[in-house]
GROMACS .gro file of C-alpha atoms in nm:
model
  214
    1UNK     CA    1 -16.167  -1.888  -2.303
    2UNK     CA    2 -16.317  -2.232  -2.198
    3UNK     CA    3 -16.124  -2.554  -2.272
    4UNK     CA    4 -16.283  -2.863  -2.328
    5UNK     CA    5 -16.121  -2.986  -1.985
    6UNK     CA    6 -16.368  -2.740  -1.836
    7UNK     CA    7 -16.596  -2.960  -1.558
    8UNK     CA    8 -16.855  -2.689  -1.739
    9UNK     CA    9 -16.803  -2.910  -2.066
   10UNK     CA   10 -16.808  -3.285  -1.881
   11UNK     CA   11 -17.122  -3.143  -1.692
   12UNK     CA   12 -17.370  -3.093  -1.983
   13UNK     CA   13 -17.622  -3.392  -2.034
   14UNK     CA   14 -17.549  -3.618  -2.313
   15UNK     CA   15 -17.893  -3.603  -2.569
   16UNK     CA   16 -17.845  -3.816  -2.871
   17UNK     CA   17 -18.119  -3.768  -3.132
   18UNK     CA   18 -18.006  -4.080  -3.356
   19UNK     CA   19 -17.972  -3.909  -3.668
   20UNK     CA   20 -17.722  -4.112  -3.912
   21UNK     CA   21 -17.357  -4.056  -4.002
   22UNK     CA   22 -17.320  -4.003  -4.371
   23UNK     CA   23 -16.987  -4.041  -4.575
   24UNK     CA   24 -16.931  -3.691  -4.677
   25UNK     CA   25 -16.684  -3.872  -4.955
   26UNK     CA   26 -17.023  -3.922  -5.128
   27UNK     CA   27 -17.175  -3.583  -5.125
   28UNK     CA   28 -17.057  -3.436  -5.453
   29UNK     CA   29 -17.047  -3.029  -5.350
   30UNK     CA   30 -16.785  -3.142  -5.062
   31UNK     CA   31 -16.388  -3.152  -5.099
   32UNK     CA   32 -16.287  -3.416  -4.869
   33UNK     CA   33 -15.901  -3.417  -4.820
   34UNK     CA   34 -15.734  -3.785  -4.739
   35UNK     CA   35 -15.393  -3.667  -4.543
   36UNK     CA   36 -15.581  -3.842  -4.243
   37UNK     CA   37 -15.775  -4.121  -4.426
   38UNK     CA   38 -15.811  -4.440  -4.229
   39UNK     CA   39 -15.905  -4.772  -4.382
   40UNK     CA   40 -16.260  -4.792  -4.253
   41UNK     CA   41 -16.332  -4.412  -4.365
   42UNK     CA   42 -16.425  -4.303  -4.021
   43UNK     CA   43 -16.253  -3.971  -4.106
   44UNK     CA   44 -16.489  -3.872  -4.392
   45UNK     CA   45 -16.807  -3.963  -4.173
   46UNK     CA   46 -17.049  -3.631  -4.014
   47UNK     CA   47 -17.400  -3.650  -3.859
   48UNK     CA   48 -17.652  -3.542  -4.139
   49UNK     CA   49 -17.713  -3.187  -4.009
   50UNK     CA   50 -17.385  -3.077  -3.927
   51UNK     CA   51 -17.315  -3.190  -4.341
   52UNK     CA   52 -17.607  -2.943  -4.416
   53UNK     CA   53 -17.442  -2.671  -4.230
   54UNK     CA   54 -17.132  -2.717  -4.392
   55UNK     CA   55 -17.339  -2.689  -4.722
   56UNK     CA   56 -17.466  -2.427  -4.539
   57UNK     CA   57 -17.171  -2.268  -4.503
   58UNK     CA   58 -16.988  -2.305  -4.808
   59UNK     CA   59 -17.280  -2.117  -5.009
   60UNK     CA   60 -17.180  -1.824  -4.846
   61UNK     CA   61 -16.846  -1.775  -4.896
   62UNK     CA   62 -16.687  -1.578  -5.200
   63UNK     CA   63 -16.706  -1.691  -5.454
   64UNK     CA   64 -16.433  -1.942  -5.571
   65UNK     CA   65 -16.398  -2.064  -5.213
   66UNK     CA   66 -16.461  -2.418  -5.086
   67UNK     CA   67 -16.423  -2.584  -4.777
   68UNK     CA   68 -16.215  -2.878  -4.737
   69UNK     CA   69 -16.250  -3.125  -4.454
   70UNK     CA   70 -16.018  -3.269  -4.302
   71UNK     CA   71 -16.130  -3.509  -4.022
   72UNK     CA   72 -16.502  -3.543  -3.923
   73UNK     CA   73 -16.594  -3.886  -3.725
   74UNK     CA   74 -16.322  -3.998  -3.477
   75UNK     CA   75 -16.363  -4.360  -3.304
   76UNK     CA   76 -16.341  -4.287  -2.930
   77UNK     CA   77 -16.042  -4.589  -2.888
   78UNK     CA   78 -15.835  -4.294  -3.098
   79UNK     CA   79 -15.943  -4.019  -2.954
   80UNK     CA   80 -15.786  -4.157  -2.612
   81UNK     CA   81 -15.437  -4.271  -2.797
   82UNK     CA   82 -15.405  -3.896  -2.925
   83UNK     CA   83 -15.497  -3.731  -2.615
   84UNK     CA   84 -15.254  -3.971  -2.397
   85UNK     CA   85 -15.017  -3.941  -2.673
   86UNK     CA   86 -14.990  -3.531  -2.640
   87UNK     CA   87 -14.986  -3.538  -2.267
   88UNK     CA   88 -14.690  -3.786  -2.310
   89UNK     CA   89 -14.500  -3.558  -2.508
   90UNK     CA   90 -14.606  -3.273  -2.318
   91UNK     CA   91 -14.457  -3.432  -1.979
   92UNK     CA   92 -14.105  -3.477  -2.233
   93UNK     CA   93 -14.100  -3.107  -2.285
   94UNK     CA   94 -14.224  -2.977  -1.977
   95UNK     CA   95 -14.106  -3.241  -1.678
   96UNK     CA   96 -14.199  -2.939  -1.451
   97UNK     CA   97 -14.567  -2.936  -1.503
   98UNK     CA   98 -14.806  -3.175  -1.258
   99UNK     CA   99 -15.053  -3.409  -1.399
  100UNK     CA  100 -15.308  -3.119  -1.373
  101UNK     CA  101 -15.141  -2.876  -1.573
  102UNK     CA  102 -15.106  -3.164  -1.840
  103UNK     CA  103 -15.452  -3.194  -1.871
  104UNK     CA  104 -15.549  -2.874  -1.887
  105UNK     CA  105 -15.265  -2.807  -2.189
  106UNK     CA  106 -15.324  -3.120  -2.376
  107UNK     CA  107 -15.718  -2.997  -2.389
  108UNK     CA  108 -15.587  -2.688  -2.644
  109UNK     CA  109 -15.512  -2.944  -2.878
  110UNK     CA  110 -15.651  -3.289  -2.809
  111UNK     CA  111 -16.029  -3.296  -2.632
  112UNK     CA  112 -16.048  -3.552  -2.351
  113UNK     CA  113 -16.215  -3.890  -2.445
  114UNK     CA  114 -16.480  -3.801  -2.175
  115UNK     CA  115 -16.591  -3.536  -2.343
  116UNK     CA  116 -16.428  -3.599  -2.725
  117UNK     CA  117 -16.610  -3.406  -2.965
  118UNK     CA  118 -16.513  -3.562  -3.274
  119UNK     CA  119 -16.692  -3.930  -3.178
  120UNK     CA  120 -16.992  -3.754  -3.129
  121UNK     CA  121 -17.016  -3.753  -3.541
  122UNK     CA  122 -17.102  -3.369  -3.515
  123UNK     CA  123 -16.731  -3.194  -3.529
  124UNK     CA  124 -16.505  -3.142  -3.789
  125UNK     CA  125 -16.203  -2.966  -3.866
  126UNK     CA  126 -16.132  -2.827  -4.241
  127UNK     CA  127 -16.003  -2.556  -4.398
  128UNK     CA  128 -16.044  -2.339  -4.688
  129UNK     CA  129 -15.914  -2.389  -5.050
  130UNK     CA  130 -15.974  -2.228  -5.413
  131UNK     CA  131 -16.178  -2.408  -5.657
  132UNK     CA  132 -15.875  -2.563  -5.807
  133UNK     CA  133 -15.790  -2.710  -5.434
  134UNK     CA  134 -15.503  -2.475  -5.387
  135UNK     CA  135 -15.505  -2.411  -4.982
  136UNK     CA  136 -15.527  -2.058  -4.834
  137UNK     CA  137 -15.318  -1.973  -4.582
  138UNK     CA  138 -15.495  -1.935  -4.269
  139UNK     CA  139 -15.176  -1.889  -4.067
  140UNK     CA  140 -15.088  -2.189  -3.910
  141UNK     CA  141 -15.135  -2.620  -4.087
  142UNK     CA  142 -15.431  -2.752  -3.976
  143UNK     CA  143 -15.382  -2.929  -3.613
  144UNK     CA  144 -15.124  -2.718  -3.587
  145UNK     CA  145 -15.012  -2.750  -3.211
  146UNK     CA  146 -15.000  -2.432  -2.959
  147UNK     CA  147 -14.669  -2.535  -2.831
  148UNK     CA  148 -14.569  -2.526  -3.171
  149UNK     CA  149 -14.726  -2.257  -3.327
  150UNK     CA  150 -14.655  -2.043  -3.053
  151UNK     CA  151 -15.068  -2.016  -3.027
  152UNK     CA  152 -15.067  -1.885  -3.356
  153UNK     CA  153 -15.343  -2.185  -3.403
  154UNK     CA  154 -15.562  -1.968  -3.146
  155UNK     CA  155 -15.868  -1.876  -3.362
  156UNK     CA  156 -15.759  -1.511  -3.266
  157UNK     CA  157 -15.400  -1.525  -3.268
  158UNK     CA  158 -15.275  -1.152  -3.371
  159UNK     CA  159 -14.985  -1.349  -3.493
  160UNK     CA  160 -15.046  -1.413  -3.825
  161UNK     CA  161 -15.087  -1.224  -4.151
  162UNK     CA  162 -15.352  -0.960  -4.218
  163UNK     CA  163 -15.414  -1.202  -4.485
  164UNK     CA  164 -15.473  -1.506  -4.257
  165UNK     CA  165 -15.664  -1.324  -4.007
  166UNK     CA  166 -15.879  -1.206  -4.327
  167UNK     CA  167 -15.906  -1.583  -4.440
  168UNK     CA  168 -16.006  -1.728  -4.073
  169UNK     CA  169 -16.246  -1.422  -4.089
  170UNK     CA  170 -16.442  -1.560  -4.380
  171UNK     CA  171 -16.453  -1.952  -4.238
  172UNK     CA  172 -16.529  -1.838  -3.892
  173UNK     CA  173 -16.854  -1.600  -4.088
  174UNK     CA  174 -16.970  -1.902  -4.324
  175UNK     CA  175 -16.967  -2.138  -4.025
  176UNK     CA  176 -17.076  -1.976  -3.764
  177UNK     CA  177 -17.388  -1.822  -3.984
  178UNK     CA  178 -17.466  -2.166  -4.040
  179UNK     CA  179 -17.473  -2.286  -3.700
  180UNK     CA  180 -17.140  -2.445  -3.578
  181UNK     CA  181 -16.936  -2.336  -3.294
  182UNK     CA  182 -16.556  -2.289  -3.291
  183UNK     CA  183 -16.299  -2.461  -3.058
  184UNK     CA  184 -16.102  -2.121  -3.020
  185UNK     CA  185 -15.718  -2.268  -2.965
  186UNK     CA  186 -15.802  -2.438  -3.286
  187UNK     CA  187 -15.894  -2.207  -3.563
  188UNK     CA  188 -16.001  -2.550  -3.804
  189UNK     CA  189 -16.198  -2.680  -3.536
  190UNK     CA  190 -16.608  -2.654  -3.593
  191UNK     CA  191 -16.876  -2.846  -3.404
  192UNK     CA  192 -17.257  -2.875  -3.380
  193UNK     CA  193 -17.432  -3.095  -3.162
  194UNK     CA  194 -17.152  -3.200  -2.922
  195UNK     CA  195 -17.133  -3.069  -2.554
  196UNK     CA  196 -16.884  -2.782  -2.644
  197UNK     CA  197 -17.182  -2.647  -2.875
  198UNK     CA  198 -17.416  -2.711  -2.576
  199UNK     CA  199 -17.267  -2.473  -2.360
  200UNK     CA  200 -17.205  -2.199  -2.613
  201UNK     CA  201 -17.535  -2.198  -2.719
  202UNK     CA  202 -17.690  -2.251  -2.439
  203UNK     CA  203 -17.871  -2.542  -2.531
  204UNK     CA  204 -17.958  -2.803  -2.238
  205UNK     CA  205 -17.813  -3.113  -2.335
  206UNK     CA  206 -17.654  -3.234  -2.663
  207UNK     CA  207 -17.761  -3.337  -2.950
  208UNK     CA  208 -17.499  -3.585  -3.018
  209UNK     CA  209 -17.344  -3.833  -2.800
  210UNK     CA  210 -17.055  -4.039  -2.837
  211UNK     CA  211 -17.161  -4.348  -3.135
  212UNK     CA  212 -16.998  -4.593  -3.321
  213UNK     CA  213 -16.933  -4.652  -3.694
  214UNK     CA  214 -17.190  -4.871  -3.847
   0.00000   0.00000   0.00000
């Protein structure tokens, strides 16, 4: 498993092919959930082609299915609170651990601002629901922690339900047939474009970099 603390990751050339963010609020076949609305709508906010995978995506699955984001754009300033935030409470819980072993831990749930996928405009996390917006249960809340979920927020935790690991099964098909790439400590995490993408796919730089709301 690579973590985004990987020097791999931070090593990948930054490409950024200027293509705009668009307010997935206003695209009418997408369920945006608001549990992590901010007042300038950063949140709802995706590069244009990861939205068309997620289209993408959500034509696939059975039917009665829908995805439902979450979080897309993330401005970098908050990226670095949460990450210094979880390395804070981290050194709480585990006052034995060195500043090294904080990093790497606080990378299963928080990406480091140097490499933070979610500014890039190109990662998002969601979930599934039913037509009706009733939430399946994929095992674990979204941004569900791995010291609190005992890593049952791995992508391939075996500790979950058969009916979970069926669930993650069908997001992980629609999204990964369309194109995005899968943080796997985070089963609700999905990218395209970022440097985390890069290196799965082999590609040799991004195709997002880091950018700022207009």
């Amino acid at each position: 498993m690579i973590l985004l603390s990987d020097r791999r990751i931070s090593a990948i050339p930054l490409g950024d092919n200027g293509e705009a963010l668009v307010d997935v609020r206003q695209v009418a076949e997408l369920r945006v959930d608001d549990r992590l609305a901010d007042e300038a709508g950063a949140y709802a906010h995706l590069r244009e082609a990861t939205v068309q995978r997620l289209l993408a995506a959500q034509r696939t699955l059975p039917r009665g299915l829908r995805l439902r984001i979450i979080e897309g754009y993330r401005p970098l300033s908050l990226q670095t609170t949460y990450f210094e935030g979880y390395k804070d409470e981290l050194r709480r819980r585990y006052p034995d651990w060195d500043s090294a072993r904080r990093h790497v831990e606080a990378s299963k749930y928080i990406s480091p601002p140097e490499v933070a996928p979610h500014s890039t405009g190109g990662t998002v996390d969601l979930t599934l629901c039913t037509a009706d917006g009733l939430e399946l249960d994929l095992g674990t809340i979204v941004n569900a922690s791995p010291v609190d979920s005992a890593n049952a927020c791995f992508t391939g935790s075996p500790d979950i339900s058969p009916q979970a690991r069926t669930n993650r099964a069908i997001l992980g098909h629609a999204l990964s047939s369309a194109g995005m790439v899968n943080y796997p400590t985070e089963w609700w995490h999905w990218s395209f474009g970022d440097r985390y993408w890069a290196l799965s796919t082999g590609a040799a730089r991004t195709r997002y970099g880091p950018v700022d709301l207009p």
